PDB file of C-alpha atoms in Angstrom:
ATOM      1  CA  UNK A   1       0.000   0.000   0.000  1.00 58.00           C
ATOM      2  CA  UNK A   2       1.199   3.900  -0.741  1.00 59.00           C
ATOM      3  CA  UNK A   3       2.240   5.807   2.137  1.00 60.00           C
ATOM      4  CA  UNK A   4      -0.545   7.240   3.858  1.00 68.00           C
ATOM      5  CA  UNK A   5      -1.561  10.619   2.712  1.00 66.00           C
ATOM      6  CA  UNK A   6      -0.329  13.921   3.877  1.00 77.00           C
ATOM      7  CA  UNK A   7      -3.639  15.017   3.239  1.00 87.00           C
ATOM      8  CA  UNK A   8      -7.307  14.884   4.664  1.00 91.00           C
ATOM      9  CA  UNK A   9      -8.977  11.987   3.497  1.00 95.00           C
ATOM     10  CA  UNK A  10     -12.701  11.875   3.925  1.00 94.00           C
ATOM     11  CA  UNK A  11     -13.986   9.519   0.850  1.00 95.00           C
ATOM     12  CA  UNK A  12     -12.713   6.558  -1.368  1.00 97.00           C
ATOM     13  CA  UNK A  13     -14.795   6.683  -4.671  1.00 96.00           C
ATOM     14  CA  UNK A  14     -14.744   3.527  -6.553  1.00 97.00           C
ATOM     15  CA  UNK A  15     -14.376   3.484 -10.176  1.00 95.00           C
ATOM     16  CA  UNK A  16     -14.692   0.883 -13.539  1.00 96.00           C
ATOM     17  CA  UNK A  17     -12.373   1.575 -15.816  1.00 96.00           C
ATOM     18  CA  UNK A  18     -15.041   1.287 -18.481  1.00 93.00           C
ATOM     19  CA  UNK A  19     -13.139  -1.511 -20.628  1.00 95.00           C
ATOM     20  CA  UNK A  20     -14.964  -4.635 -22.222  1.00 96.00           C
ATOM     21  CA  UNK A  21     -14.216  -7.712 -19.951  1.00 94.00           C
ATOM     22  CA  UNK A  22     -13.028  -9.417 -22.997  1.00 94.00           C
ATOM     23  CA  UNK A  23      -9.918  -7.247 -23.444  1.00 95.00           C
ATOM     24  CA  UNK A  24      -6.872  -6.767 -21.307  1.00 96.00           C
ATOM     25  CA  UNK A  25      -5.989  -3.010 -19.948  1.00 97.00           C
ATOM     26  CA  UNK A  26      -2.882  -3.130 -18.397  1.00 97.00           C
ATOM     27  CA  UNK A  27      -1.705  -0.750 -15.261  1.00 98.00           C
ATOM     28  CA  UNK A  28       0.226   0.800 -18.056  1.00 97.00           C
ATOM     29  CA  UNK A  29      -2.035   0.913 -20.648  1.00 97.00           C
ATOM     30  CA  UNK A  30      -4.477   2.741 -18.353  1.00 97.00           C
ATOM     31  CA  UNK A  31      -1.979   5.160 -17.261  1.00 96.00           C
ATOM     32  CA  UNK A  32      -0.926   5.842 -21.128  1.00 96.00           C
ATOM     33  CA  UNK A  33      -4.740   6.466 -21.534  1.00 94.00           C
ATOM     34  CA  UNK A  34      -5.010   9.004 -18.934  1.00 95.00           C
ATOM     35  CA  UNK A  35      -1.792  11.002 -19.887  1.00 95.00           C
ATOM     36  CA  UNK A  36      -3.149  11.377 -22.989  1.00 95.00           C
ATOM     37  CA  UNK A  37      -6.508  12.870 -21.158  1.00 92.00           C
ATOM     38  CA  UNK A  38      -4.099  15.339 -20.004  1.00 92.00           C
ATOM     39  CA  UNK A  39      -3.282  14.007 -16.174  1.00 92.00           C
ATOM     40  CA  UNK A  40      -0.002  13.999 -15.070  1.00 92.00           C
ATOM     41  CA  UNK A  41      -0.049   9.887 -15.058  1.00 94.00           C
ATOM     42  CA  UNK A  42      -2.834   7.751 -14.050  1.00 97.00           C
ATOM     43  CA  UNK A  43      -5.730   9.787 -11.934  1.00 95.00           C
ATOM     44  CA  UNK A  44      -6.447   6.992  -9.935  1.00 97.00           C
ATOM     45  CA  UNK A  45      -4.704   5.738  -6.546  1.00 97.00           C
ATOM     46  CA  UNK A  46      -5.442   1.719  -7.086  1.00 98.00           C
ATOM     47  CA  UNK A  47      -6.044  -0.066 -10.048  1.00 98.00           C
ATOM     48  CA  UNK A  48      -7.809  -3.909  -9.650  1.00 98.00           C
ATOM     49  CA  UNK A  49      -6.720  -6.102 -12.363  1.00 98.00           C
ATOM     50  CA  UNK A  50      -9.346  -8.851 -13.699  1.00 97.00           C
ATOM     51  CA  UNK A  51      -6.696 -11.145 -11.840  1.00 98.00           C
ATOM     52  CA  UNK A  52      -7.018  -9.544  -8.610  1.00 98.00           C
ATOM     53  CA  UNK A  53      -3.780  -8.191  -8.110  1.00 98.00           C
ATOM     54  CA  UNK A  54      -3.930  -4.097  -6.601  1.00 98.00           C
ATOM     55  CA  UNK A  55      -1.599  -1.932  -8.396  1.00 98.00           C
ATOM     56  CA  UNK A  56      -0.552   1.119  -6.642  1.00 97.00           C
ATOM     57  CA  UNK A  57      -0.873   3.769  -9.456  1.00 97.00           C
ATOM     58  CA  UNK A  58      -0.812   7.789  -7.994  1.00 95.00           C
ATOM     59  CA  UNK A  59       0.946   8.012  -4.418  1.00 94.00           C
ATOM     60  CA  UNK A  60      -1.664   8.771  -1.959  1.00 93.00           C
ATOM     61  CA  UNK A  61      -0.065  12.173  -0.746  1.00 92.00           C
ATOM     62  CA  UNK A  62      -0.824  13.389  -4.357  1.00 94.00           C
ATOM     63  CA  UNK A  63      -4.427  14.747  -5.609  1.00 94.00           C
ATOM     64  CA  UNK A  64      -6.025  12.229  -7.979  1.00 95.00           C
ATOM     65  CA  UNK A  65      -8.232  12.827 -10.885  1.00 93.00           C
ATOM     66  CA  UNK A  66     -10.648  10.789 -10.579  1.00 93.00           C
ATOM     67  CA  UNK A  67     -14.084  12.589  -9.231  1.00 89.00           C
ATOM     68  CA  UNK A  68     -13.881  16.744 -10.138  1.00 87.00           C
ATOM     69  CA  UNK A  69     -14.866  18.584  -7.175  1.00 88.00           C
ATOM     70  CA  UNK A  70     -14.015  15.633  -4.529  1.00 92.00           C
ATOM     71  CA  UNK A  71      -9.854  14.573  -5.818  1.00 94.00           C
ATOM     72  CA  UNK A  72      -8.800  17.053  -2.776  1.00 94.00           C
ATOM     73  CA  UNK A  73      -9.976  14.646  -0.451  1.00 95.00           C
ATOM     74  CA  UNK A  74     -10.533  11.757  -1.602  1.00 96.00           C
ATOM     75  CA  UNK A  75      -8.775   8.170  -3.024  1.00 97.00           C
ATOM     76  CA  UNK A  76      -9.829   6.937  -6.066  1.00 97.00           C
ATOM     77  CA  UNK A  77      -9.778   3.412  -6.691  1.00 98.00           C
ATOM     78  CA  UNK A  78     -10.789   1.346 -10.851  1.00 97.00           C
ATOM     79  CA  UNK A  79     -11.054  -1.837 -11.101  1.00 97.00           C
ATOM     80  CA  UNK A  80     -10.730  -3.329 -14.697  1.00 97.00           C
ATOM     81  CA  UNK A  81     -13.660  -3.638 -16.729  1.00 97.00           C
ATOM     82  CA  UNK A  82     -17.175  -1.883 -16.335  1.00 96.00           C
ATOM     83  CA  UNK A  83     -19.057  -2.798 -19.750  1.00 95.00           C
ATOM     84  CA  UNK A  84     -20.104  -6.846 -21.366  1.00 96.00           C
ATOM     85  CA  UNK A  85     -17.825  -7.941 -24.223  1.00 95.00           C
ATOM     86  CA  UNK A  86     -20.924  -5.494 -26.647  1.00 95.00           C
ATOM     87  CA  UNK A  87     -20.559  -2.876 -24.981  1.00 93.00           C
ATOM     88  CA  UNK A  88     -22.912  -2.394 -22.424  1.00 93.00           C
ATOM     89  CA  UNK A  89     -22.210  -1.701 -18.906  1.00 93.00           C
ATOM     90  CA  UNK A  90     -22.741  -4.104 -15.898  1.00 95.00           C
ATOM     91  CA  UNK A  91     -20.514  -5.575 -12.823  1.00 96.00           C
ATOM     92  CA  UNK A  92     -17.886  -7.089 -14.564  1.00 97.00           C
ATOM     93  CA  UNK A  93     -15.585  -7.455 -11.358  1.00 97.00           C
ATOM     94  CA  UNK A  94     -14.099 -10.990 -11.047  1.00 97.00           C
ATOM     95  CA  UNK A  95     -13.981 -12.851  -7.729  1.00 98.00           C
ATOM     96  CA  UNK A  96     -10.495 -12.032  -7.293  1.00 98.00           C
ATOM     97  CA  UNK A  97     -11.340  -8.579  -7.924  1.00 98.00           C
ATOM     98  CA  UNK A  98     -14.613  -8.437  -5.585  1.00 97.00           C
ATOM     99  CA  UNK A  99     -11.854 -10.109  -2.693  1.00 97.00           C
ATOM    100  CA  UNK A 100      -8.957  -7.363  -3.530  1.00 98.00           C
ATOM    101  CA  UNK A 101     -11.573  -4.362  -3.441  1.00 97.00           C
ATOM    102  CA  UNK A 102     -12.859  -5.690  -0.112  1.00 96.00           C
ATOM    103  CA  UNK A 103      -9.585  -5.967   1.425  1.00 96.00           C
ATOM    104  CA  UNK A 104      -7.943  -2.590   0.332  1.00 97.00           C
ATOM    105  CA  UNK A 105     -11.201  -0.585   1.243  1.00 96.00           C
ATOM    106  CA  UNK A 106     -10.804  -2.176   4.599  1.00 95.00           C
ATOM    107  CA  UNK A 107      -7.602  -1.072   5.056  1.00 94.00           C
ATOM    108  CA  UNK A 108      -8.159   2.004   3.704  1.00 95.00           C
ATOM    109  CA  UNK A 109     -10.813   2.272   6.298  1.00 94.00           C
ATOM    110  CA  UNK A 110      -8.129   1.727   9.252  1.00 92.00           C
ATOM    111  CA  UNK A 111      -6.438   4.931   7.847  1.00 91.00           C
ATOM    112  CA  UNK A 112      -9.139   6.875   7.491  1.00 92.00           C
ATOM    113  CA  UNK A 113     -11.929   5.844   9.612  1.00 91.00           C
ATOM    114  CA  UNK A 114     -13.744   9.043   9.042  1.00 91.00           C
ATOM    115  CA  UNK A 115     -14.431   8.490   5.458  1.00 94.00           C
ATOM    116  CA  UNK A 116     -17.446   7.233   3.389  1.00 94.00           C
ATOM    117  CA  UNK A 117     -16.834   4.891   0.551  1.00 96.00           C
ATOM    118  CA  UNK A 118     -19.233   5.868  -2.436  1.00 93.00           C
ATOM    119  CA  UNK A 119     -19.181   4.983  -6.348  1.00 92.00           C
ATOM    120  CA  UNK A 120     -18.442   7.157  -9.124  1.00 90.00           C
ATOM    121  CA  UNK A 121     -21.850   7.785  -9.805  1.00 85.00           C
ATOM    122  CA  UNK A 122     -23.110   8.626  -6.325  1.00 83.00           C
ATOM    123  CA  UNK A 123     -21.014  11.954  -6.932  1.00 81.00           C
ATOM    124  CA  UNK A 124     -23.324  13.234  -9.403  1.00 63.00           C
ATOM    125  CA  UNK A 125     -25.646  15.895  -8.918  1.00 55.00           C
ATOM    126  CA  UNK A 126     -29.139  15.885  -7.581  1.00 53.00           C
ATOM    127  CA  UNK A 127     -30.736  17.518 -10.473  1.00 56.00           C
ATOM    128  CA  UNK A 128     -34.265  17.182  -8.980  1.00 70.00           C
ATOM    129  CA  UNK A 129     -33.466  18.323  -5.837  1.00 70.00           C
ATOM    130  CA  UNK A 130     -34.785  15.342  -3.356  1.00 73.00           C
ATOM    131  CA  UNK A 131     -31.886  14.571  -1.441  1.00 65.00           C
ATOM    132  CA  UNK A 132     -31.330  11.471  -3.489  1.00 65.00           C
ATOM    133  CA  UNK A 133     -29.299  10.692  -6.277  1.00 65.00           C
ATOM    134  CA  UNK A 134     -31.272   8.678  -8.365  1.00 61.00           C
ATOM    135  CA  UNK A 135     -30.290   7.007 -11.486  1.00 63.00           C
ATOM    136  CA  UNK A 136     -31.689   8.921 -13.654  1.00 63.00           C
ATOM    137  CA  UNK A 137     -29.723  11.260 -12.465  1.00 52.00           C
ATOM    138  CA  UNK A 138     -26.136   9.445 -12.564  1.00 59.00           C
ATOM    139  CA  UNK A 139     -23.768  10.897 -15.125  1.00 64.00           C
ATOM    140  CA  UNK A 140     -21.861   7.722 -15.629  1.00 75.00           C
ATOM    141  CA  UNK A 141     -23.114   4.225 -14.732  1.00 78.00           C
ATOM    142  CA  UNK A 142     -19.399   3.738 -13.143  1.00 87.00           C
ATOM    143  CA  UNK A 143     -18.629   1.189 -11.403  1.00 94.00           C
ATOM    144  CA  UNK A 144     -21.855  -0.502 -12.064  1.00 90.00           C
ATOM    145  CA  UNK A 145     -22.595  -1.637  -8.946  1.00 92.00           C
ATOM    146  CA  UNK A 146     -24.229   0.066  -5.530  1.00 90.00           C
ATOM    147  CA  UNK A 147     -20.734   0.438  -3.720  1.00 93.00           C
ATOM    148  CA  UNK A 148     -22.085   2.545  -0.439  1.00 89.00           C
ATOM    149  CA  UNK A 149     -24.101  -0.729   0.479  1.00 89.00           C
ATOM    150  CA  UNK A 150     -21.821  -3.612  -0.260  1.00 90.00           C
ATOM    151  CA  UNK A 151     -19.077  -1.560   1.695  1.00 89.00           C
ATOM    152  CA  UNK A 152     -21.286  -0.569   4.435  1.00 86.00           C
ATOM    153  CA  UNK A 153     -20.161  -3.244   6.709  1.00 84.00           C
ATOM    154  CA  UNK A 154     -16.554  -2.210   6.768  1.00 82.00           C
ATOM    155  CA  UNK A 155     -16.546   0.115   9.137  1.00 69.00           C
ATOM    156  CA  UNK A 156     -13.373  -0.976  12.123  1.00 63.00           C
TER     157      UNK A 156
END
């Protein structure tokens, strides 16, 4: 794991990467993709291979640039995949990968017990005002799953 930040940490967004499970993107490949978005490397802190295996990508005393409006404080974590071999996008995460996320966010939660573990999409706005972002109102499906609840229990 990085050294711990430098920085207040009060969230850990989780992220696909938006890749077709049928085709490989490597921890380089996705860091090639985001340099060429502009970043200064790859935006996110952890990436989760199909394999399971947790690459540490941005050091955790550096901003990411991952979620706009939240990288201050937060650590962004991708796991491979995101979208069905057509196209569309669903949970795609492996076993291994469903085990690795588990275990990092845990540990991430020792660090920073204060923060709240949300998706991607749960960053969106609340265009209609309720209190609740809906998904109608998400602006990406990302990571295609509900990660608040299944990381609810995490808590040390």
């Amino acid at each position: 794991m990085n050294v711990i930040a430098s920085r207040p940490i009060n969230l850990i967004v989780i992220h696909c990467t938006a890749s077709r499970c049928d085709r490989v993107l490597s921890p380089s490949d996705l860091d090639s993709l985001h340099r060429r978005r502009g970043f200064d490397g790859c935006g996110y802190h952890y990436y989760i291979t199909r394999d399971g295996h947790t690459h540490a990508m941005r050091p955790l005393h550096r901003i990411g640039a991952h979620a706009r409006g939240h990288n201050a404080r937060s650590i962004g974590i991708a796991y491979e995949g995101g979208l069905l071999s057509d196209g569309t996008p669903a949970d795609t995460r492996t076993r291994a990968q469903r085990s690795a996320l588990r275990s990092l966010i845990s540990r991430l939660l020792v660090l920073y017990p204060r923060s709240t573990v949300c998706g991607h999409r749960d960053l969106s706005p609340d265009l209609n005002g309720n209190g609740i972002i809906e998904p109608q109102e998400w602006l990406k499906q990302c990571p295609c799953f509900d990660a608040s609840a299944e990381y609810a229990t995490l808590r040390p």
